[in-house]
GROMACS .gro file of C-alpha atoms in nm:
model
  210
    1MET     CA    1  -9.630  -4.473   2.417
    2ALA     CA    2  -9.734  -4.118   2.537
    3ARG     CA    3  -9.481  -4.037   2.837
    4LEU     CA    4  -9.567  -3.895   3.175
    5HIS     CA    5  -9.344  -3.563   3.256
    6LEU     CA    6  -9.351  -3.536   3.639
    7PHE     CA    7  -9.153  -3.201   3.741
    8ASP     CA    8  -9.150  -3.101   4.144
    9LEU     CA    9  -9.180  -2.753   4.235
   10ASP     CA   10  -8.943  -2.576   4.490
   11GLY     CA   11  -8.620  -2.618   4.358
   12THR     CA   12  -8.661  -2.745   4.043
   13LEU     CA   13  -8.877  -2.477   3.860
   14LEU     CA   14  -8.832  -2.277   4.093
   15HIS     CA   15  -8.460  -2.195   4.151
   16GLY     CA   16  -8.290  -2.160   4.412
   17SER     CA   17  -8.584  -2.102   4.660
   18THR     CA   18  -8.952  -2.300   4.740
   19ALA     CA   19  -9.274  -2.138   4.744
   20PRO     CA   20  -9.310  -2.131   5.105
   21VAL     CA   21  -8.973  -1.901   5.124
   22GLU     CA   22  -9.173  -1.623   4.814
   23ILE     CA   23  -9.498  -1.670   4.921
   24SER     CA   24  -9.319  -1.524   5.321
   25ARG     CA   25  -9.095  -1.323   5.192
   26GLN     CA   26  -9.426  -1.150   5.018
   27LEU     CA   27  -9.480  -1.121   5.448
   28GLY     CA   28  -9.149  -1.003   5.579
   29LEU     CA   29  -9.099  -1.347   5.690
   30GLU     CA   30  -8.837  -1.491   5.425
   31ALA     CA   31  -8.558  -1.515   5.715
   32GLU     CA   32  -8.886  -1.788   5.903
   33ALA     CA   33  -8.920  -1.959   5.613
   34VAL     CA   34  -8.616  -2.028   5.500
   35ALA     CA   35  -8.537  -2.172   5.773
   36LEU     CA   36  -8.784  -2.454   5.787
   37ASP     CA   37  -8.687  -2.503   5.461
   38ARG     CA   38  -8.342  -2.626   5.651
   39ALA     CA   39  -8.579  -2.789   5.925
   40ILE     CA   40  -8.760  -3.027   5.656
   41ALA     CA   41  -8.453  -3.010   5.468
   42ASP     CA   42  -8.122  -3.177   5.812
   43GLY     CA   43  -8.495  -3.405   5.898
   44ARG     CA   44  -8.556  -3.226   6.211
   45ILE     CA   45  -8.896  -3.189   6.174
   46GLY     CA   46  -9.151  -3.318   5.920
   47PRO     CA   47  -9.362  -3.201   5.662
   48PRO     CA   48  -9.722  -3.212   5.907
   49GLU     CA   49  -9.544  -3.012   6.178
   50TYR     CA   50  -9.329  -2.786   5.890
   51ALA     CA   51  -9.728  -2.777   5.687
   52ALA     CA   52  -9.841  -2.621   6.048
   53GLN     CA   53  -9.589  -2.394   6.085
   54VAL     CA   54  -9.535  -2.235   5.808
   55TYR     CA   55  -9.979  -2.155   5.823
   56ASP     CA   56  -9.935  -2.043   6.168
   57LEU     CA   57  -9.628  -1.776   6.032
   58TRP     CA   58  -9.949  -1.690   5.688
   59SER     CA   59 -10.207  -1.597   5.947
   60GLU     CA   60 -10.166  -1.229   5.680
   61LEU     CA   61 -10.173  -1.399   5.430
   62THR     CA   62 -10.390  -1.343   5.113
   63GLU     CA   63 -10.517  -1.425   4.779
   64ALA     CA   64 -10.307  -1.068   4.676
   65HIS     CA   65  -9.933  -1.188   4.857
   66VAL     CA   66  -9.987  -1.529   4.678
   67SER     CA   67 -10.023  -1.285   4.305
   68ALA     CA   68  -9.733  -1.164   4.465
   69ALA     CA   69  -9.528  -1.451   4.510
   70PHE     CA   70  -9.606  -1.614   4.225
   71GLU     CA   71  -9.483  -1.387   3.984
   72ALA     CA   72  -9.182  -1.238   4.092
   73ALA     CA   73  -9.087  -1.612   4.198
   74PRO     CA   74  -8.715  -1.726   4.079
   75TRP     CA   75  -8.876  -1.932   3.797
   76LEU     CA   76  -8.663  -2.161   3.567
   77ALA     CA   77  -8.670  -1.983   3.161
   78ARG     CA   78  -8.923  -2.162   2.897
   79ILE     CA   79  -9.140  -2.314   3.171
   80ARG     CA   80  -9.450  -2.306   3.006
   81GLU     CA   81  -9.216  -2.415   2.577
   82VAL     CA   82  -9.103  -2.719   2.770
   83TRP     CA   83  -9.523  -2.783   2.821
   84ALA     CA   84  -9.681  -2.664   2.538
   85GLU     CA   85  -9.399  -2.920   2.340
   86ILE     CA   86  -9.514  -3.196   2.570
   87LYS     CA   87  -9.873  -3.156   2.504
   88ASP     CA   88  -9.735  -3.093   2.142
   89ALA     CA   89  -9.588  -3.385   2.145
   90GLY     CA   90  -9.890  -3.640   2.280
   91GLU     CA   91  -9.789  -3.635   2.605
   92TYR     CA   92  -9.837  -3.559   2.909
   93CYS     CA   93  -9.667  -3.262   3.240
   94ALA     CA   94  -9.775  -3.261   3.544
   95VAL     CA   95  -9.688  -3.060   3.891
   96VAL     CA   96  -9.624  -3.266   4.231
   97SER     CA   97  -9.484  -3.098   4.509
   98LEU     CA   98  -9.531  -3.043   4.898
   99SER     CA   99  -9.560  -2.615   4.875
  100PRO     CA  100  -9.936  -2.524   4.945
  101SER     CA  101 -10.175  -2.679   4.718
  102PHE     CA  102 -10.367  -2.284   4.664
  103PHE     CA  103  -9.970  -2.192   4.500
  104VAL     CA  104  -9.920  -2.546   4.319
  105GLU     CA  105 -10.268  -2.544   4.089
  106ARG     CA  106 -10.127  -2.148   3.936
  107LEU     CA  107  -9.931  -2.369   3.679
  108LEU     CA  108 -10.280  -2.578   3.579
  109ASP     CA  109 -10.233  -2.172   3.387
  110TRP     CA  110  -9.970  -2.239   3.243
  111GLY     CA  111 -10.033  -2.570   3.083
  112ALA     CA  112  -9.940  -2.862   3.318
  113HIS     CA  113 -10.240  -3.132   3.311
  114ALA     CA  114 -10.199  -3.184   3.626
  115ALA     CA  115 -10.066  -2.984   3.972
  116HIS     CA  116 -10.067  -3.178   4.316
  117GLY     CA  117  -9.935  -2.974   4.607
  118SER     CA  118  -9.978  -3.009   4.994
  119ARG     CA  119 -10.354  -2.949   5.072
  120PHE     CA  120 -10.413  -2.611   5.279
  121PRO     CA  121 -10.737  -2.392   5.361
  122ALA     CA  122 -10.853  -2.170   5.082
  123VAL     CA  123 -10.688  -1.773   5.139
  124PRO     CA  124 -10.679  -1.613   5.425
  125PHE     CA  125 -10.776  -1.841   5.694
  126THR     CA  126 -11.064  -1.923   5.824
  127GLU     CA  127 -10.988  -2.291   5.952
  128PRO     CA  128 -10.668  -2.516   5.996
  129VAL     CA  129 -10.454  -2.702   5.766
  130ASP     CA  130 -10.604  -3.107   5.739
  131PRO     CA  131 -10.227  -3.296   5.875
  132THR     CA  132 -10.389  -3.558   5.595
  133GLY     CA  133 -10.336  -3.360   5.288
  134VAL     CA  134  -9.962  -3.248   5.388
  135LEU     CA  135  -9.766  -3.446   5.139
  136SER     CA  136  -9.441  -3.627   5.174
  137ALA     CA  137  -9.197  -3.766   4.952
  138ALA     CA  138  -9.402  -4.078   4.979
  139ALA     CA  139  -9.787  -3.968   4.873
  140LYS     CA  140  -9.537  -3.824   4.557
  141VAL     CA  141  -9.538  -4.191   4.431
  142THR     CA  142  -9.891  -4.250   4.535
  143ILE     CA  143  -9.990  -3.920   4.297
  144ALA     CA  144  -9.772  -3.998   4.030
  145ASP     CA  145  -9.957  -4.374   4.079
  146ARG     CA  146 -10.270  -4.182   3.966
  147LEU     CA  147 -10.213  -3.988   3.696
  148CYS     CA  148 -10.080  -4.252   3.551
  149GLU     CA  149 -10.391  -4.399   3.539
  150LYS     CA  150 -10.586  -4.161   3.505
  151PHE     CA  151 -10.337  -4.066   3.163
  152GLY     CA  152 -10.325  -4.476   3.048
  153VAL     CA  153  -9.983  -4.493   3.106
  154THR     CA  154  -9.734  -4.639   3.329
  155ARG     CA  155  -9.450  -4.594   3.537
  156ALA     CA  156  -9.238  -4.760   3.285
  157ASP     CA  157  -9.324  -4.413   3.095
  158CYS     CA  158  -9.224  -4.174   3.324
  159VAL     CA  159  -8.950  -3.887   3.394
  160ALA     CA  160  -8.968  -3.721   3.732
  161TYR     CA  161  -8.744  -3.372   3.767
  162GLY     CA  162  -8.678  -3.311   4.093
  163ASP     CA  163  -8.365  -3.169   4.292
  164SER     CA  164  -8.366  -3.302   4.635
  165MET     CA  165  -8.407  -3.578   4.880
  166SER     CA  166  -8.825  -3.554   4.865
  167ASP     CA  167  -8.832  -3.714   4.481
  168LYS     CA  168  -8.575  -3.983   4.552
  169GLU     CA  169  -8.842  -4.251   4.654
  170LEU     CA  170  -9.046  -4.119   4.302
  171PHE     CA  171  -8.700  -4.118   4.126
  172ALA     CA  172  -8.591  -4.519   4.284
  173VAL     CA  173  -8.921  -4.613   4.088
  174VAL     CA  174  -8.923  -4.456   3.754
  175PRO     CA  175  -8.650  -4.594   3.455
  176VAL     CA  176  -8.632  -4.164   3.353
  177SER     CA  177  -8.506  -3.940   3.599
  178VAL     CA  178  -8.327  -3.553   3.543
  179ALA     CA  179  -8.174  -3.392   3.809
  180VAL     CA  180  -8.242  -3.017   3.815
  181ASN     CA  181  -7.972  -2.783   3.988
  182ALA     CA  182  -8.013  -3.104   4.210
  183ASP     CA  183  -7.853  -3.118   4.612
  184ALA     CA  184  -7.628  -3.455   4.788
  185HIS     CA  185  -7.930  -3.678   4.779
  186LEU     CA  186  -8.009  -3.745   4.406
  187ALA     CA  187  -7.595  -3.806   4.373
  188GLY     CA  188  -7.594  -4.103   4.116
  189LEU     CA  189  -7.961  -4.178   4.205
  190ALA     CA  190  -8.065  -3.894   3.869
  191THR     CA  191  -8.046  -4.076   3.467
  192HIS     CA  192  -7.914  -3.692   3.346
  193SER     CA  193  -7.812  -3.428   3.549
  194TYR     CA  194  -7.892  -3.040   3.532
  195THR     CA  195  -7.759  -2.723   3.591
  196GLY     CA  196  -7.831  -2.415   3.497
  197ARG     CA  197  -8.175  -2.134   3.473
  198ASN     CA  198  -8.387  -2.304   3.192
  199LEU     CA  199  -8.558  -2.583   3.150
  200TRP     CA  200  -8.561  -2.627   2.807
  201ASP     CA  201  -8.227  -2.723   2.815
  202ALA     CA  202  -8.269  -2.988   3.124
  203TYR     CA  203  -8.615  -3.113   2.884
  204GLU     CA  204  -8.406  -3.142   2.553
  205LEU     CA  205  -8.178  -3.401   2.803
  206VAL     CA  206  -8.510  -3.622   2.745
  207ARG     CA  207  -8.687  -3.526   2.425
  208PRO     CA  208  -8.672  -3.782   2.185
  209ALA     CA  209  -8.550  -3.719   1.865
  210ARG     CA  210  -8.788  -3.487   1.598
   0.00000   0.00000   0.00000
């Protein structure tokens, strides 16, 4: 049976950073985004409040800013090679993130079969962010189930990669998980743990013998 590999973005594929921080850096608002990241990590605000506040930060955001943020972001090494290997093995890879869809979906060009993020309006913003389109930790499980149906697999065939509390619920429902540069929220929950800057090394922990 083929497997479905589910990758978190912030703190997982991105080393030590998040998409909102990288986007905000392009606007000179990095400190404000870092403060919001701390607030949501500490549970002082939830995903809808977080989305509304980063939306307000990004009133001057353009596609050029988003492109520059994506290119300059601290990606783990060998992401595209891992996804190519997964495809060559007849398996599937997807990104499921609480970060804005307009950033997350750029990873389709790197070889992901699917990429899901919180639904934001197109850049530059001319309409408000819809809180019903903002993802949560529980929504990651819902999306994973939809992807299982799409690709003809089950939860039992999934491998999850994540780093923080937003991945906790997904880790709890799949049989194999990889904590990547993870914080204390995932301590003891993951099947495997990896610290470093190369996704291939994390993937090697669950890669079938060739």
